[in-house]
Each structure stands twice: as C-alpha cells, then as structure tokens.
Amino acid sequence: FGARYNRATKKEKEFIFAMLRCDKYPCSTAQIAKFMNRDQSSISPLRNQLLNKGLIYAPSLGEVDFTVPHFDRYLKRLEKQQK
C-alpha cells in the first residue's frame, strides 16, 4: 500500500482522504467534491491523475473506488497516525 500511496501528490492525497468520508464504495465524485469544499469540475483533474496512476477506478459515470481491496483501511490507519 505504501508504494501506491507515496506516488500520490499532496492534492491527490486530499482527494483519497476525502473518499474515506464516503459511507460506502463506490463513492460519488459529487460527495468527494463536497467533502473537499470544492466544485465537482475543479476536482476532475485530480480524479484523472489518480485514475492514470491506478489508485482509483471509475466503475460507472460519476463514481470512483479504490483499485486495491482494503486500501481504505490502510489510509484510515495512516490518518490515525497523523493525528
């Protein structure tokens, strides 16, 4: 998990940590934008960068999910360590 996480930029990490706030996966990009206090169109470049890096995938229009099972658990552990 660490190798994948370390490939993400600071802004991309903000996106994936915002995904953790979703109740279930896949998560809507509208929810992610809301959690980031940004417009949905403004997070599209981050979404595309994360898709290209293989950290997330889009199972359907307007939704994203992590490509690796339990990556969300790894991120939650990181988040606790950072606090």
mmCIF file of N, CA and C in Angstrom:
data_model
loop_
_atom_site.group_PDB
_atom_site.id
_atom_site.type_symbol
_atom_site.label_atom_id
_atom_site.label_comp_id
_atom_site.label_asym_id
_atom_site.label_seq_id
_atom_site.Cartn_x
_atom_site.Cartn_y
_atom_site.Cartn_z
ATOM 1 N N PHE A 1 0.813 -1.202 0.000
ATOM 2 C CA PHE A 1 0.000 0.000 0.000
ATOM 3 C C PHE A 1 0.854 1.262 0.000
ATOM 4 N N GLY A 2 1.961 1.214 0.706
ATOM 5 C CA GLY A 2 2.814 2.391 0.847
ATOM 6 C C GLY A 2 3.346 2.891 -0.479
ATOM 7 N N ALA A 3 3.732 1.971 -1.358
ATOM 8 C CA ALA A 3 4.262 2.379 -2.663
ATOM 9 C C ALA A 3 3.203 3.122 -3.469
ATOM 10 N N ARG A 4 1.981 2.657 -3.411
ATOM 11 C CA ARG A 4 0.887 3.330 -4.124
ATOM 12 C C ARG A 4 0.632 4.712 -3.510
ATOM 13 N N TYR A 5 0.547 4.746 -2.201
ATOM 14 C CA TYR A 5 0.266 5.999 -1.503
ATOM 15 C C TYR A 5 1.345 7.044 -1.781
ATOM 16 N N ASN A 6 2.589 6.636 -1.769
ATOM 17 C CA ASN A 6 3.702 7.565 -1.970
ATOM 18 C C ASN A 6 3.770 8.133 -3.386
ATOM 19 N N ARG A 7 3.098 7.510 -4.341
ATOM 20 C CA ARG A 7 3.056 8.040 -5.710
ATOM 21 C C ARG A 7 2.105 9.225 -5.834
ATOM 22 N N ALA A 8 1.227 9.397 -4.858
ATOM 23 C CA ALA A 8 0.221 10.463 -4.930
ATOM 24 C C ALA A 8 0.811 11.798 -4.471
ATOM 25 N N THR A 9 0.387 12.857 -5.139
ATOM 26 C CA THR A 9 0.784 14.204 -4.731
ATOM 27 C C THR A 9 -0.032 14.620 -3.502
ATOM 28 N N LYS A 10 0.317 15.752 -2.931
ATOM 29 C CA LYS A 10 -0.405 16.260 -1.761
ATOM 30 C C LYS A 10 -1.893 16.447 -2.076
ATOM 31 N N LYS A 11 -2.191 17.050 -3.210
ATOM 32 C CA LYS A 11 -3.587 17.293 -3.600
ATOM 33 C C LYS A 11 -4.322 15.985 -3.875
ATOM 34 N N GLU A 12 -3.641 15.031 -4.502
ATOM 35 C CA GLU A 12 -4.248 13.725 -4.763
ATOM 36 C C GLU A 12 -4.546 13.007 -3.450
ATOM 37 N N LYS A 13 -3.667 13.171 -2.469
ATOM 38 C CA LYS A 13 -3.899 12.568 -1.150
ATOM 39 C C LYS A 13 -5.120 13.196 -0.487
ATOM 40 N N GLU A 14 -5.323 14.478 -0.674
ATOM 41 C CA GLU A 14 -6.526 15.129 -0.155
ATOM 42 C C GLU A 14 -7.772 14.482 -0.747
ATOM 43 N N PHE A 15 -7.715 14.183 -2.028
ATOM 44 C CA PHE A 15 -8.836 13.537 -2.719
ATOM 45 C C PHE A 15 -9.107 12.164 -2.116
ATOM 46 N N ILE A 16 -8.061 11.342 -1.978
ATOM 47 C CA ILE A 16 -8.298 9.985 -1.481
ATOM 48 C C ILE A 16 -8.705 9.976 -0.004
ATOM 49 N N PHE A 17 -8.221 10.946 0.770
ATOM 50 C CA PHE A 17 -8.680 11.024 2.161
ATOM 51 C C PHE A 17 -10.130 11.509 2.217
ATOM 52 N N ALA A 18 -10.538 12.339 1.279
ATOM 53 C CA ALA A 18 -11.948 12.744 1.204
ATOM 54 C C ALA A 18 -12.817 11.537 0.864
ATOM 55 N N MET A 19 -12.283 10.616 0.067
ATOM 56 C CA MET A 19 -13.032 9.400 -0.260
ATOM 57 C C MET A 19 -13.340 8.585 0.988
ATOM 58 N N LEU A 20 -12.473 8.643 1.986
ATOM 59 C CA LEU A 20 -12.695 7.877 3.216
ATOM 60 C C LEU A 20 -13.961 8.296 3.942
ATOM 61 N N ARG A 21 -14.405 9.511 3.696
ATOM 62 C CA ARG A 21 -15.597 10.025 4.375
ATOM 63 C C ARG A 21 -16.885 9.501 3.766
ATOM 64 N N CYS A 22 -16.798 8.829 2.633
ATOM 65 C CA CYS A 22 -17.981 8.253 1.993
ATOM 66 C C CYS A 22 -18.501 7.087 2.840
ATOM 67 N N ASP A 23 -19.801 6.935 2.853
ATOM 68 C CA ASP A 23 -20.412 5.857 3.630
ATOM 69 C C ASP A 23 -20.144 4.483 3.036
ATOM 70 N N LYS A 24 -20.075 4.434 1.712
ATOM 71 C CA LYS A 24 -19.838 3.160 1.036
ATOM 72 C C LYS A 24 -19.140 3.428 -0.292
ATOM 73 N N TYR A 25 -18.612 2.378 -0.864
ATOM 74 C CA TYR A 25 -17.917 2.477 -2.154
ATOM 75 C C TYR A 25 -18.691 1.661 -3.181
ATOM 76 N N PRO A 26 -18.705 2.118 -4.413
ATOM 77 C CA PRO A 26 -18.039 3.294 -4.936
ATOM 78 C C PRO A 26 -18.626 4.583 -4.375
ATOM 79 N N CYS A 27 -17.804 5.613 -4.424
ATOM 80 C CA CYS A 27 -18.146 6.919 -3.878
ATOM 81 C C CYS A 27 -18.428 7.885 -5.034
ATOM 82 N N SER A 28 -19.422 8.715 -4.883
ATOM 83 C CA SER A 28 -19.717 9.665 -5.958
ATOM 84 C C SER A 28 -18.724 10.826 -5.925
ATOM 85 N N THR A 29 -18.351 11.292 -7.093
ATOM 86 C CA THR A 29 -17.436 12.423 -7.168
ATOM 87 C C THR A 29 -18.094 13.686 -6.606
ATOM 88 N N ALA A 30 -19.414 13.745 -6.650
ATOM 89 C CA ALA A 30 -20.126 14.882 -6.060
ATOM 90 C C ALA A 30 -19.910 14.914 -4.550
ATOM 91 N N GLN A 31 -19.950 13.743 -3.909
ATOM 92 C CA GLN A 31 -19.702 13.669 -2.466
ATOM 93 C C GLN A 31 -18.272 14.085 -2.149
ATOM 94 N N ILE A 32 -17.335 13.588 -2.926
ATOM 95 C CA ILE A 32 -15.931 13.906 -2.696
ATOM 96 C C ILE A 32 -15.712 15.407 -2.803
ATOM 97 N N ALA A 33 -16.272 16.016 -3.833
ATOM 98 C CA ALA A 33 -16.149 17.465 -4.011
ATOM 99 C C ALA A 33 -16.730 18.199 -2.802
ATOM 100 N N LYS A 34 -17.863 17.717 -2.303
ATOM 101 C CA LYS A 34 -18.492 18.337 -1.135
ATOM 102 C C LYS A 34 -17.568 18.233 0.077
ATOM 103 N N PHE A 35 -16.990 17.057 0.296
ATOM 104 C CA PHE A 35 -16.083 16.863 1.429
ATOM 105 C C PHE A 35 -14.841 17.728 1.316
ATOM 106 N N MET A 36 -14.428 18.050 0.088
ATOM 107 C CA MET A 36 -13.243 18.879 -0.136
ATOM 108 C C MET A 36 -13.590 20.363 -0.204
ATOM 109 N N ASN A 37 -14.877 20.692 -0.095
ATOM 110 C CA ASN A 37 -15.360 22.075 -0.220
ATOM 111 C C ASN A 37 -14.942 22.693 -1.548
ATOM 112 N N ARG A 38 -15.116 21.916 -2.600
ATOM 113 C CA ARG A 38 -14.758 22.375 -3.948
ATOM 114 C C ARG A 38 -15.865 22.005 -4.921
ATOM 115 N N ASP A 39 -15.828 22.644 -6.090
ATOM 116 C CA ASP A 39 -16.751 22.286 -7.163
ATOM 117 C C ASP A 39 -16.326 20.956 -7.762
ATOM 118 N N GLN A 40 -17.301 20.213 -8.238
ATOM 119 C CA GLN A 40 -17.006 18.911 -8.837
ATOM 120 C C GLN A 40 -16.065 19.042 -10.032
ATOM 121 N N SER A 41 -16.250 20.078 -10.829
ATOM 122 C CA SER A 41 -15.383 20.258 -12.001
ATOM 123 C C SER A 41 -13.941 20.557 -11.606
ATOM 124 N N SER A 42 -13.741 21.160 -10.427
ATOM 125 C CA SER A 42 -12.379 21.508 -10.018
ATOM 126 C C SER A 42 -11.582 20.302 -9.528
ATOM 127 N N ILE A 43 -12.279 19.209 -9.169
ATOM 128 C CA ILE A 43 -11.550 18.021 -8.729
ATOM 129 C C ILE A 43 -11.346 17.007 -9.852
ATOM 130 N N SER A 44 -11.900 17.295 -11.017
ATOM 131 C CA SER A 44 -11.758 16.375 -12.157
ATOM 132 C C SER A 44 -10.305 16.097 -12.524
ATOM 133 N N PRO A 45 -9.429 17.107 -12.543
ATOM 134 C CA PRO A 45 -8.026 16.807 -12.854
ATOM 135 C C PRO A 45 -7.386 15.846 -11.839
ATOM 136 N N LEU A 46 -7.717 16.011 -10.565
ATOM 137 C CA LEU A 46 -7.185 15.100 -9.544
ATOM 138 C C LEU A 46 -7.706 13.689 -9.765
ATOM 139 N N ARG A 47 -8.992 13.592 -10.058
ATOM 140 C CA ARG A 47 -9.612 12.296 -10.339
ATOM 141 C C ARG A 47 -8.882 11.621 -11.497
ATOM 142 N N ASN A 48 -8.661 12.355 -12.567
ATOM 143 C CA ASN A 48 -7.988 11.790 -13.746
ATOM 144 C C ASN A 48 -6.560 11.364 -13.436
ATOM 145 N N GLN A 49 -5.857 12.152 -12.648
ATOM 146 C CA GLN A 49 -4.482 11.796 -12.282
ATOM 147 C C GLN A 49 -4.459 10.511 -11.462
ATOM 148 N N LEU A 50 -5.398 10.376 -10.535
ATOM 149 C CA LEU A 50 -5.464 9.167 -9.716
ATOM 150 C C LEU A 50 -5.877 7.950 -10.538
ATOM 151 N N LEU A 51 -6.753 8.162 -11.509
ATOM 152 C CA LEU A 51 -7.115 7.076 -12.429
ATOM 153 C C LEU A 51 -5.893 6.624 -13.222
ATOM 154 N N ASN A 52 -5.130 7.579 -13.747
ATOM 155 C CA ASN A 52 -3.938 7.254 -14.533
ATOM 156 C C ASN A 52 -2.863 6.555 -13.707
ATOM 157 N N LYS A 53 -2.781 6.885 -12.432
ATOM 158 C CA LYS A 53 -1.795 6.248 -11.551
ATOM 159 C C LYS A 53 -2.265 4.886 -11.044
ATOM 160 N N GLY A 54 -3.522 4.553 -11.319
ATOM 161 C CA GLY A 54 -4.053 3.259 -10.908
ATOM 162 C C GLY A 54 -4.442 3.171 -9.441
ATOM 163 N N LEU A 55 -4.625 4.311 -8.783
ATOM 164 C CA LEU A 55 -5.034 4.299 -7.375
ATOM 165 C C LEU A 55 -6.541 4.150 -7.208
ATOM 166 N N ILE A 56 -7.287 4.664 -8.187
ATOM 167 C CA ILE A 56 -8.740 4.555 -8.168
ATOM 168 C C ILE A 56 -9.204 4.106 -9.554
ATOM 169 N N TYR A 57 -10.458 3.677 -9.632
ATOM 170 C CA TYR A 57 -11.065 3.376 -10.923
ATOM 171 C C TYR A 57 -12.498 3.878 -10.900
ATOM 172 N N ALA A 58 -13.077 4.000 -12.075
ATOM 173 C CA ALA A 58 -14.443 4.513 -12.195
ATOM 174 C C ALA A 58 -15.364 3.372 -12.641
ATOM 175 N N PRO A 59 -16.077 2.742 -11.691
ATOM 176 C CA PRO A 59 -16.961 1.632 -12.052
ATOM 177 C C PRO A 59 -18.171 2.080 -12.877
ATOM 178 N N SER A 60 -18.570 3.334 -12.702
ATOM 179 C CA SER A 60 -19.648 3.899 -13.518
ATOM 180 C C SER A 60 -19.507 5.415 -13.518
ATOM 181 N N LEU A 61 -20.266 6.055 -14.357
ATOM 182 C CA LEU A 61 -20.191 7.505 -14.510
ATOM 183 C C LEU A 61 -20.452 8.202 -13.178
ATOM 184 N N GLY A 62 -19.528 9.085 -12.784
ATOM 185 C CA GLY A 62 -19.696 9.872 -11.573
ATOM 186 C C GLY A 62 -19.336 9.157 -10.289
ATOM 187 N N GLU A 63 -18.707 7.990 -10.406
ATOM 188 C CA GLU A 63 -18.327 7.234 -9.218
ATOM 189 C C GLU A 63 -16.875 6.785 -9.305
ATOM 190 N N VAL A 64 -16.244 6.654 -8.156
ATOM 191 C CA VAL A 64 -14.880 6.130 -8.090
ATOM 192 C C VAL A 64 -14.760 5.177 -6.904
ATOM 193 N N ASP A 65 -13.775 4.306 -7.005
ATOM 194 C CA ASP A 65 -13.482 3.355 -5.941
ATOM 195 C C ASP A 65 -11.984 3.089 -5.959
ATOM 196 N N PHE A 66 -11.468 2.558 -4.879
ATOM 197 C CA PHE A 66 -10.058 2.207 -4.819
ATOM 198 C C PHE A 66 -9.814 0.943 -5.641
ATOM 199 N N THR A 67 -8.677 0.891 -6.320
ATOM 200 C CA THR A 67 -8.366 -0.266 -7.162
ATOM 201 C C THR A 67 -7.927 -1.469 -6.344
ATOM 202 N N VAL A 68 -7.359 -1.238 -5.178
ATOM 203 C CA VAL A 68 -6.841 -2.323 -4.353
ATOM 204 C C VAL A 68 -7.755 -2.543 -3.148
ATOM 205 N N PRO A 69 -8.190 -3.778 -2.920
ATOM 206 C CA PRO A 69 -9.022 -4.049 -1.748
ATOM 207 C C PRO A 69 -8.306 -3.638 -0.456
ATOM 208 N N HIS A 70 -9.056 -3.074 0.451
ATOM 209 C CA HIS A 70 -8.607 -2.674 1.783
ATOM 210 C C HIS A 70 -7.636 -1.492 1.793
ATOM 211 N N PHE A 71 -7.475 -0.811 0.662
ATOM 212 C CA PHE A 71 -6.633 0.387 0.636
ATOM 213 C C PHE A 71 -7.225 1.442 1.565
ATOM 214 N N ASP A 72 -8.556 1.476 1.664
ATOM 215 C CA ASP A 72 -9.210 2.425 2.562
ATOM 216 C C ASP A 72 -8.810 2.165 4.016
ATOM 217 N N ARG A 73 -8.651 0.917 4.394
ATOM 218 C CA ARG A 73 -8.228 0.586 5.761
ATOM 219 C C ARG A 73 -6.807 1.098 6.026
ATOM 220 N N TYR A 74 -5.951 0.934 5.043
ATOM 221 C CA TYR A 74 -4.579 1.439 5.150
ATOM 222 C C TYR A 74 -4.596 2.952 5.364
ATOM 223 N N LEU A 75 -5.406 3.656 4.580
ATOM 224 C CA LEU A 75 -5.487 5.111 4.695
ATOM 225 C C LEU A 75 -6.043 5.540 6.048
ATOM 226 N N LYS A 76 -6.996 4.796 6.569
ATOM 227 C CA LYS A 76 -7.562 5.116 7.886
ATOM 228 C C LYS A 76 -6.502 4.953 8.971
ATOM 229 N N ARG A 77 -5.657 3.924 8.837
ATOM 230 C CA ARG A 77 -4.562 3.754 9.806
ATOM 231 C C ARG A 77 -3.582 4.925 9.715
ATOM 232 N N LEU A 78 -3.250 5.328 8.489
ATOM 233 C CA LEU A 78 -2.373 6.479 8.307
ATOM 234 C C LEU A 78 -2.964 7.734 8.918
ATOM 235 N N GLU A 79 -4.223 7.932 8.692
ATOM 236 C CA GLU A 79 -4.909 9.120 9.194
ATOM 237 C C GLU A 79 -4.836 9.168 10.721
ATOM 238 N N LYS A 80 -5.020 8.036 11.382
ATOM 239 C CA LYS A 80 -4.929 7.982 12.841
ATOM 240 C C LYS A 80 -3.528 8.284 13.314
ATOM 241 N N GLN A 81 -2.517 7.793 12.598
ATOM 242 C CA GLN A 81 -1.123 8.029 12.975
ATOM 243 C C GLN A 81 -0.752 9.502 12.852
ATOM 244 N N GLN A 82 -1.357 10.190 11.897
ATOM 245 C CA GLN A 82 -1.031 11.587 11.642
ATOM 246 C C GLN A 82 -1.669 12.524 12.655
ATOM 247 N N LYS A 83 -2.629 12.040 13.392
ATOM 248 C CA LYS A 83 -3.325 12.900 14.373
ATOM 249 C C LYS A 83 -2.635 12.897 15.697
#
